[in-house]
GROMACS .gro file of C-alpha atoms in nm:
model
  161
    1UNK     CA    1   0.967  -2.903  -1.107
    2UNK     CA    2   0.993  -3.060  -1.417
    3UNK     CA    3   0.675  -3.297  -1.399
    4UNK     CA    4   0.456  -2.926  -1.308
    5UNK     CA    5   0.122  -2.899  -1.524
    6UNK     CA    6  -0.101  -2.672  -1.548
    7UNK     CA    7   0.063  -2.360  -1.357
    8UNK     CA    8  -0.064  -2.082  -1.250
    9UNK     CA    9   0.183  -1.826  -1.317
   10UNK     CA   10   0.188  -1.471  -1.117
   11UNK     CA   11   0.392  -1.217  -1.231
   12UNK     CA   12   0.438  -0.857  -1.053
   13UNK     CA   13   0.620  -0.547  -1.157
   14UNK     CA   14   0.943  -0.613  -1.368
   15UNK     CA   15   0.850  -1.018  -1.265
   16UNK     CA   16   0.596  -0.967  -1.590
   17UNK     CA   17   0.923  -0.995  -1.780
   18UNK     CA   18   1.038  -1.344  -1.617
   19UNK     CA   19   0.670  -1.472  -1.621
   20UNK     CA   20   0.666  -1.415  -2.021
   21UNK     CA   21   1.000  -1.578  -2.049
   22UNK     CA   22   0.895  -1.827  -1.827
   23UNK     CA   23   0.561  -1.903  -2.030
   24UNK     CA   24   0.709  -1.881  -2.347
   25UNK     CA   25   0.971  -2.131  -2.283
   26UNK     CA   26   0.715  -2.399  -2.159
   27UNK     CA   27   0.361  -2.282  -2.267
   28UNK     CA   28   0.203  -2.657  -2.250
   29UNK     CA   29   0.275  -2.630  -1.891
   30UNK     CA   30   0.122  -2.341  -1.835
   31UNK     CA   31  -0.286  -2.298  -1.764
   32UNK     CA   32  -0.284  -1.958  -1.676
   33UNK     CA   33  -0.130  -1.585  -1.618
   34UNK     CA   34  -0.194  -1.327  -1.379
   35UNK     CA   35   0.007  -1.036  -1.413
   36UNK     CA   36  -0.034  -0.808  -1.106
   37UNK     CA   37   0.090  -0.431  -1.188
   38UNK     CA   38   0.330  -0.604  -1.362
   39UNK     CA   39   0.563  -0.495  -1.676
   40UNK     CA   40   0.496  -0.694  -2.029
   41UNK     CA   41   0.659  -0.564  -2.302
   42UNK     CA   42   0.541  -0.572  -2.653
   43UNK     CA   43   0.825  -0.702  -2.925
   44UNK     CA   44   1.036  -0.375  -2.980
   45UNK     CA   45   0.955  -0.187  -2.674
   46UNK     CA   46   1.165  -0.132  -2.352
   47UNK     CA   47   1.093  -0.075  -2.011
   48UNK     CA   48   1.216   0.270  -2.018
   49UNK     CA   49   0.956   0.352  -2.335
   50UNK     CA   50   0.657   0.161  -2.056
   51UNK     CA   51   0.755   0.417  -1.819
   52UNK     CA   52   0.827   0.731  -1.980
   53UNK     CA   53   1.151   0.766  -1.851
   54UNK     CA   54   1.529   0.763  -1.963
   55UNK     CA   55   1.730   0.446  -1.957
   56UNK     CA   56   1.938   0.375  -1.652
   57UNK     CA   57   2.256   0.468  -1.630
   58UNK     CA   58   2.484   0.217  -1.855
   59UNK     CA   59   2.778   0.261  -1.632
   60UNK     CA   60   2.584   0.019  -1.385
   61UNK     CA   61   2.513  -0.308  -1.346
   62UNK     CA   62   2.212  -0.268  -1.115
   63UNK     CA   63   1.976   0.013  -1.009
   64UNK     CA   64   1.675   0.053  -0.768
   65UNK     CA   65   1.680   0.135  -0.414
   66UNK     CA   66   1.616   0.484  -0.357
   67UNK     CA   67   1.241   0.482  -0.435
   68UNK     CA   68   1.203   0.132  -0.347
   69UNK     CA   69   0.864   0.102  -0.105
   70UNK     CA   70   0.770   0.437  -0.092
   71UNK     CA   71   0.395   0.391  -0.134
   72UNK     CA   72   0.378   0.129   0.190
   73UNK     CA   73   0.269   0.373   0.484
   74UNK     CA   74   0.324   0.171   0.772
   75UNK     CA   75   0.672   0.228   0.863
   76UNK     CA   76   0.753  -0.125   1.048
   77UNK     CA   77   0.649  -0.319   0.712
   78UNK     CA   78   0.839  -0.057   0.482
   79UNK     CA   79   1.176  -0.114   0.690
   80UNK     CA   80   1.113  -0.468   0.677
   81UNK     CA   81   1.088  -0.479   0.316
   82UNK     CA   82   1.353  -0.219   0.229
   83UNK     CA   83   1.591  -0.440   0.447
   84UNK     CA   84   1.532  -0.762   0.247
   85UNK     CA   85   1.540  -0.525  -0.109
   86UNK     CA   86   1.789  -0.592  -0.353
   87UNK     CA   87   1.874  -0.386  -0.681
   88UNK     CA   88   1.719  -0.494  -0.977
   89UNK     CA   89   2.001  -0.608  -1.286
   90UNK     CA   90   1.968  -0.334  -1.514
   91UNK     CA   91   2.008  -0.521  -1.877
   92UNK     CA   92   1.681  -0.673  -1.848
   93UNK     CA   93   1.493  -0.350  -1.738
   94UNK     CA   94   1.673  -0.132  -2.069
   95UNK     CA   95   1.799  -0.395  -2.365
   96UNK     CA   96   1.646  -0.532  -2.578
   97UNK     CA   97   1.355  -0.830  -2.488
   98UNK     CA   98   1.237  -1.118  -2.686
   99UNK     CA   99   0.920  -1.180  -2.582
  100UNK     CA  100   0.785  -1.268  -2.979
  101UNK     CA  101   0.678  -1.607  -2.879
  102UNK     CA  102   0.497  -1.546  -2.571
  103UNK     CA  103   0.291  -1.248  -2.759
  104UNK     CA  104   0.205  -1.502  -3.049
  105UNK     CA  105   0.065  -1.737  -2.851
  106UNK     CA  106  -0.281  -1.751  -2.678
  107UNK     CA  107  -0.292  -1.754  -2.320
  108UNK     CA  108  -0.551  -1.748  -2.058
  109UNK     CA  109  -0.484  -1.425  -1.856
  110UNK     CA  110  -0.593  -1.141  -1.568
  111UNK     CA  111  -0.437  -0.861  -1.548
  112UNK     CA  112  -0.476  -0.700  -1.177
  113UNK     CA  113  -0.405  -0.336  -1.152
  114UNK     CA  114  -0.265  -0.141  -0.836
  115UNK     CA  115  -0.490   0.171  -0.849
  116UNK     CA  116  -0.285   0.403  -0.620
  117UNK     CA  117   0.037   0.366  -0.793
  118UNK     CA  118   0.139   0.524  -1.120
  119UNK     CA  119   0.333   0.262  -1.277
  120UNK     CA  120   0.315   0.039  -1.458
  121UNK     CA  121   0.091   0.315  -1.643
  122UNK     CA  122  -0.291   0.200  -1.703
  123UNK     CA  123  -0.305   0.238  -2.075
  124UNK     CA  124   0.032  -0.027  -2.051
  125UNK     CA  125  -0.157  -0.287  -1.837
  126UNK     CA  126  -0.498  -0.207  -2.013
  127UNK     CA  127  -0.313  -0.274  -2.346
  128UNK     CA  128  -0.209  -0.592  -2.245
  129UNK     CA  129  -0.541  -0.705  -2.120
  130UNK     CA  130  -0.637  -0.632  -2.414
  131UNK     CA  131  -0.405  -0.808  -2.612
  132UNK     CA  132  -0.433  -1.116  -2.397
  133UNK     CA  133  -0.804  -1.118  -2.407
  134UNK     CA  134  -0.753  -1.151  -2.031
  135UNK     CA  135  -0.970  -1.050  -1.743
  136UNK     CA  136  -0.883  -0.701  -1.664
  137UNK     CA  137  -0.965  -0.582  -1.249
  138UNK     CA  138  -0.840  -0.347  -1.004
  139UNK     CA  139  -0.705  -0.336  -0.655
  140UNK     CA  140  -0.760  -0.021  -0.438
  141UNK     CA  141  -0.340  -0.072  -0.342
  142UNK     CA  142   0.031   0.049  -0.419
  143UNK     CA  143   0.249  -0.158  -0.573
  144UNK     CA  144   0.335  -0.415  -0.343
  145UNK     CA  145  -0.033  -0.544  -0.262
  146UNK     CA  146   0.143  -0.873  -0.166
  147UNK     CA  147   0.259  -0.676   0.121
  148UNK     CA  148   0.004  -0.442   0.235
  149UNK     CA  149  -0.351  -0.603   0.081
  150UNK     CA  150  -0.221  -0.974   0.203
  151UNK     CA  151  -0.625  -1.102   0.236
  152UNK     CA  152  -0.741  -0.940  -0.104
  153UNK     CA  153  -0.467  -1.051  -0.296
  154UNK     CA  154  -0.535  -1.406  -0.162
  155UNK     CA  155  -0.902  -1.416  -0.184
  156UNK     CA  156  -0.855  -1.297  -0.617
  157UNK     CA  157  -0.591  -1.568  -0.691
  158UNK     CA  158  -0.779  -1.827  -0.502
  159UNK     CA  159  -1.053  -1.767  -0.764
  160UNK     CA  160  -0.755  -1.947  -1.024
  161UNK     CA  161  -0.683  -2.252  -0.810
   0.00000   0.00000   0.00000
């Protein structure tokens, strides 16, 4: 991977986080973003200020899993995804991020919102269109549009390639 130019990087949910890591570590590499309901923190904020909500429980290492899926109707494809889940590390959801770098550079971005889930929250993904002067669009779809909107997910990143 190290001879990669001009990357597309896709980031969804909490993978917003890795993208910006990812992109900030390597930006000449990178042509492009598309965060899809995914999480981007602003320098100073956490995960838990994003969504409203206390941080997870220090004691553990991990969380996720109980709510995991919920918004996939068909029952078949929610087992099947629940049964390759795994709990998400819980330092990089609550401490502290340092994503300076990636929010001082310029980027070429979309941002693709999930319309029939509740978080990420609009005004957070709207906020970082905004900041990224990127494309902002939405997707009639929960959370996991990779999953359950497979051709309309396709047919808007195949506009980047």
């Amino acid at each position: 991977f190290e001879d990669l130019r001009d990357v597309i990087l896709v980031g969804t949910s909490i993978g917003g986080v890795a993208l910006g890591h990812a992109a900030q570590e390597v930006p000449e590499r990178i042509a492009r973003i598309v965060l899809i309901d995914a999480i981007l923190p602003v320098p100073g904020e956490t995960l838990a200020q994003i969504g409203n909500r206390a941080p997870w429980d220090a004691s553990r290492l991990t969380y996720g899993g109980k709510h995991a899926f919920t918004d996939i109707e068909q029952p078949e494809l929610r087992e099947w995804a629940k049964a390759r889940y795994t709990e998400q590390p819980r330092i990089p959801a609550d401490g502290p991020l340092d994503l300076a770098k990636f929010w001082s550079l310029k980027w070429k971005a979309d941002v693709l919102r999930c319309t029939q889930h509740a978080s990420p929250p609009e005004a957070h993904q709207r906020r970082n269109a905004e900041r990224l002067g990127a494309r902002y669009s939405t997707l009639d779809a929960g959370h996991y549009p990779m999953l359950t909107h497979v051709d309309e997910l396709t047919r808007y990143l195949l506009e980047f390639a």
